[in-house]
PDB file of C-alpha atoms in Angstrom:
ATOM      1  CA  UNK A 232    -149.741 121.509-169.001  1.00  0.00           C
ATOM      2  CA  UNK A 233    -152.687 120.185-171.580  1.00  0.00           C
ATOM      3  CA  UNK A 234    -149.950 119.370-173.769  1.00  0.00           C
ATOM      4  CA  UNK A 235    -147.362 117.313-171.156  1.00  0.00           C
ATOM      5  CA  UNK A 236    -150.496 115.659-170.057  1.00  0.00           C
ATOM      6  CA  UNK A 237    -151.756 114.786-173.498  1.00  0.00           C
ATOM      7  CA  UNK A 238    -148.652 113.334-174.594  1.00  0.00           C
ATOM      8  CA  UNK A 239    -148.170 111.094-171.500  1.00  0.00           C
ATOM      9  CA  UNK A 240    -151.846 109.785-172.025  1.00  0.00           C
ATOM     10  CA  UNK A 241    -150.890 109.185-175.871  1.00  0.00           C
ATOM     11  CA  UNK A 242    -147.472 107.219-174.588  1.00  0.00           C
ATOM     12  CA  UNK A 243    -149.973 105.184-172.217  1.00  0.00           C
ATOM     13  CA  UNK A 244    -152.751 104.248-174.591  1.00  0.00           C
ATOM     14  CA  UNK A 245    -149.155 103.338-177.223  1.00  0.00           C
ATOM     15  CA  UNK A 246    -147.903 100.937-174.648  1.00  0.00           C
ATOM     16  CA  UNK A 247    -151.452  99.408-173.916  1.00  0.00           C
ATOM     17  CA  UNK A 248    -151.820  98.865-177.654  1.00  0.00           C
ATOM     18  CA  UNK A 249    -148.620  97.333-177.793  1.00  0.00           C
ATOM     19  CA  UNK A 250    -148.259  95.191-174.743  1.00  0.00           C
ATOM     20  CA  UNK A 251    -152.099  94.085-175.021  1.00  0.00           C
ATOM     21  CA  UNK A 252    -152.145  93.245-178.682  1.00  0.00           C
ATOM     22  CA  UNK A 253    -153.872  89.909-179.461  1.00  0.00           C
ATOM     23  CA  UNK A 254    -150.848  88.319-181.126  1.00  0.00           C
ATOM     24  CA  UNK A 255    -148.274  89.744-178.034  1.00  0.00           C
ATOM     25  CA  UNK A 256    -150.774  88.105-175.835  1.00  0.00           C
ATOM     26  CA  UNK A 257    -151.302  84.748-177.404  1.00  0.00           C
ATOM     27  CA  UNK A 258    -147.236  84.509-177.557  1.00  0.00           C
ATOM     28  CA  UNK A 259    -146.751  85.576-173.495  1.00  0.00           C
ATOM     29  CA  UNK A 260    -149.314  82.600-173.214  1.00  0.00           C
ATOM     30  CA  UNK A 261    -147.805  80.148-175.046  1.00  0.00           C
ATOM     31  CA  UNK A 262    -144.406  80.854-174.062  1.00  0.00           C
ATOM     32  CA  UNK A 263    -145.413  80.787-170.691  1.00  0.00           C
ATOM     33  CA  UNK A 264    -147.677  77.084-171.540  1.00  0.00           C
ATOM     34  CA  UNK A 265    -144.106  75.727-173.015  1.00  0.00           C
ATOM     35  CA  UNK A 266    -142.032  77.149-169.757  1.00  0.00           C
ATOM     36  CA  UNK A 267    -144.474  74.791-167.708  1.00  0.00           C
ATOM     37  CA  UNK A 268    -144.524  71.933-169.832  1.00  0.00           C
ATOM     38  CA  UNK A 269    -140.664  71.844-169.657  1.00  0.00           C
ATOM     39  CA  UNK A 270    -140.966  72.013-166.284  1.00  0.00           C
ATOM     40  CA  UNK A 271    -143.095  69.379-165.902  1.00  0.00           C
ATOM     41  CA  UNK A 272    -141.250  67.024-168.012  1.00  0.00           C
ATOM     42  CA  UNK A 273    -137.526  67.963-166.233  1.00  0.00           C
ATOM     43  CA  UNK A 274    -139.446  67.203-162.698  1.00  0.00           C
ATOM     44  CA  UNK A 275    -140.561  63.920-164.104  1.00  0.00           C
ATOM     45  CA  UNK A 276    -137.343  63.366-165.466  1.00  0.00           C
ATOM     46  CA  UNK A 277    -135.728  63.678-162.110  1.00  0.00           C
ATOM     47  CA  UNK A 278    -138.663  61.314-160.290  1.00  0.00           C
ATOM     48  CA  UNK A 279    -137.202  58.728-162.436  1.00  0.00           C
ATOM     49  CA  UNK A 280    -133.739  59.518-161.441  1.00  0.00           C
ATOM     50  CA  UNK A 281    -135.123  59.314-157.723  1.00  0.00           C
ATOM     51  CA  UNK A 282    -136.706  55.987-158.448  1.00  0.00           C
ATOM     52  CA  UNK A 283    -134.052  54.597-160.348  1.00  0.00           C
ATOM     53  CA  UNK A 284    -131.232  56.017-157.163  1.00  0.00           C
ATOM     54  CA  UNK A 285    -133.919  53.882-154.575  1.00  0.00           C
ATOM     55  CA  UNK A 286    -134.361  51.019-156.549  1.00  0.00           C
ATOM     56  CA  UNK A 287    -130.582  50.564-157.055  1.00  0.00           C
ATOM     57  CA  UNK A 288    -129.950  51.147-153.399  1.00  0.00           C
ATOM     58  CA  UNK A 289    -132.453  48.593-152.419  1.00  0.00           C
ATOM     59  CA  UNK A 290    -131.232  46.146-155.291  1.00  0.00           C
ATOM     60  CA  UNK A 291    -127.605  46.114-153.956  1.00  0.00           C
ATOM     61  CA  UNK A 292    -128.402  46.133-150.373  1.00  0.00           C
ATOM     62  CA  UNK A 293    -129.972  42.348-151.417  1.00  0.00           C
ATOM     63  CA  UNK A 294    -127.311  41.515-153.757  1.00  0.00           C
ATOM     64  CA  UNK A 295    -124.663  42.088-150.915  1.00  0.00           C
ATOM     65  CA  UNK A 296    -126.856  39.906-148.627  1.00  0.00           C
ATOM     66  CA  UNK A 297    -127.186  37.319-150.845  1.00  0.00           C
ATOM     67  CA  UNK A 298    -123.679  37.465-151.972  1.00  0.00           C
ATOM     68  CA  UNK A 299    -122.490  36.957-147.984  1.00  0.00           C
ATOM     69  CA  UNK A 300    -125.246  34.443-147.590  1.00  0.00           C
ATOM     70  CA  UNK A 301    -124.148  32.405-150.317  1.00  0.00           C
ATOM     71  CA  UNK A 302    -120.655  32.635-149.240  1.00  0.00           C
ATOM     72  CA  UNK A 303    -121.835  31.756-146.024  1.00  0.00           C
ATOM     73  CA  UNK A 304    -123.957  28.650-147.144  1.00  0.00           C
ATOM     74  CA  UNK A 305    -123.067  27.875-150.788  1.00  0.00           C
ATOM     75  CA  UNK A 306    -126.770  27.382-151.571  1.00  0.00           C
ATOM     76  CA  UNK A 307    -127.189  28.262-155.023  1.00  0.00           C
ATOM     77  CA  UNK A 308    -130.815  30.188-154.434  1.00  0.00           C
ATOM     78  CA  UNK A 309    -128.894  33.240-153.238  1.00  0.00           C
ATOM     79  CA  UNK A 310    -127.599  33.341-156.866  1.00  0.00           C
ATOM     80  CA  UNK A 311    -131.381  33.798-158.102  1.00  0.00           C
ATOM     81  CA  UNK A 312    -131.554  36.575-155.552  1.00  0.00           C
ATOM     82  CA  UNK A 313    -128.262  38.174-157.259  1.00  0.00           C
ATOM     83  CA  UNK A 314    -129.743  37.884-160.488  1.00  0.00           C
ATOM     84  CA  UNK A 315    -133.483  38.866-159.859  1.00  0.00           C
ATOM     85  CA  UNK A 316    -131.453  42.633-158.204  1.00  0.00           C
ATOM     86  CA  UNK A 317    -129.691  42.530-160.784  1.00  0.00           C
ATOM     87  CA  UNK A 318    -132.422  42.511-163.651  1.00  0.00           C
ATOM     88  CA  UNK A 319    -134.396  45.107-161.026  1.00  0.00           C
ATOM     89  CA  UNK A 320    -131.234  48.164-161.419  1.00  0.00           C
ATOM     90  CA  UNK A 321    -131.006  47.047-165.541  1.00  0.00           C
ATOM     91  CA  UNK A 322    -135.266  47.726-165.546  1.00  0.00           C
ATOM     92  CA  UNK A 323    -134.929  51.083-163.444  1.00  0.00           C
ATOM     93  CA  UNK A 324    -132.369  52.188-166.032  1.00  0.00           C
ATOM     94  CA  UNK A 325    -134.079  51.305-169.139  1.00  0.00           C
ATOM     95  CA  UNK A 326    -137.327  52.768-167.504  1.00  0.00           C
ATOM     96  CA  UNK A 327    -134.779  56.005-166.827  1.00  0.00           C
ATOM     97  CA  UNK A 328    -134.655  56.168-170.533  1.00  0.00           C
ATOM     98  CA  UNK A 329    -137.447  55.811-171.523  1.00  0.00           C
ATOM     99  CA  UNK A 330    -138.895  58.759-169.351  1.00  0.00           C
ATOM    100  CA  UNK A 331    -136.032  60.972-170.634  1.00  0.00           C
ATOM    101  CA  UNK A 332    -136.321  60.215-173.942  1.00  0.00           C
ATOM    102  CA  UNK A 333    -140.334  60.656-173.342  1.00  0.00           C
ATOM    103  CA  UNK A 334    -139.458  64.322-171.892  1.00  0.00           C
ATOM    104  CA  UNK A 335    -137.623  64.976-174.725  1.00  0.00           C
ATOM    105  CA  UNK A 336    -140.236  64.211-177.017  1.00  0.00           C
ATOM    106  CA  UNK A 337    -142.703  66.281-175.643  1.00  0.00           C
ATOM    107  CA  UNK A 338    -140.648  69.247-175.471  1.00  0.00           C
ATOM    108  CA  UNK A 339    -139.585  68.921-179.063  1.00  0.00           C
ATOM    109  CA  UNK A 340    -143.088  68.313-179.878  1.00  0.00           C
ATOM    110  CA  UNK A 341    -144.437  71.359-178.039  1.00  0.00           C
ATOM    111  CA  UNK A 342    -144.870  74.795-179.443  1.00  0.00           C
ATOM    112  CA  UNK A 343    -142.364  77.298-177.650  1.00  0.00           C
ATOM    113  CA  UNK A 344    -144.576  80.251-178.445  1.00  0.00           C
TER     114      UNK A 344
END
């Protein structure tokens, strides 16, 4: 029984050594510091996909009220309303890249462990 008992002791104190060692440690960390950077940057990513989605619904909401107003009226100013929605969506989607390629960056930048 000394023997069994020493043995499964010996296994125990092996697997502490192993699992515990500074370098296995500082790797768990650091893989685990990447894991939450890149999820970090992929929620950011999609806050910018969010923005950009609301921004382009609200942009073509006006543009289809200016484009019946103008119809309705033929006063040119709804054409600066077209435009000014317009230029809003074409600003959401270079902002859109710019986060992404931002993310990317980072991750790319970041050690993974």
């Amino acid at each position: 029984m000394d023997n069994t008992n020493a043995q499964v002791i010996d296994t125990i104190n092996n697997i502490q050594l192993a699992t515990m060692a500074p370098q296995v440690v500082m790797t768990s960390g650091a893989g685990k510091a990447y894991q939450s950077v890149a999820q970090s940057t992929a929620i950011a990513v999609q806050d910018s996909a969010d923005t950009m989605r609301n921004l382009s619904t609200i942009a073509t909401t006006a543009i289809g009220v200016a484009m019946a107003q103008l119809l309705a009226t033929k006063d040119p100013k709804y054409v600066e309303v077209i435009t000014a929605a317009q230029n809003v969506i074409s600003q959401a989607t270079t902002e859109f890249g710019n986060v992404g390629n931002t993310a990317a960056a980072v991750i790319k930048a970041y050690p993974a462990g």
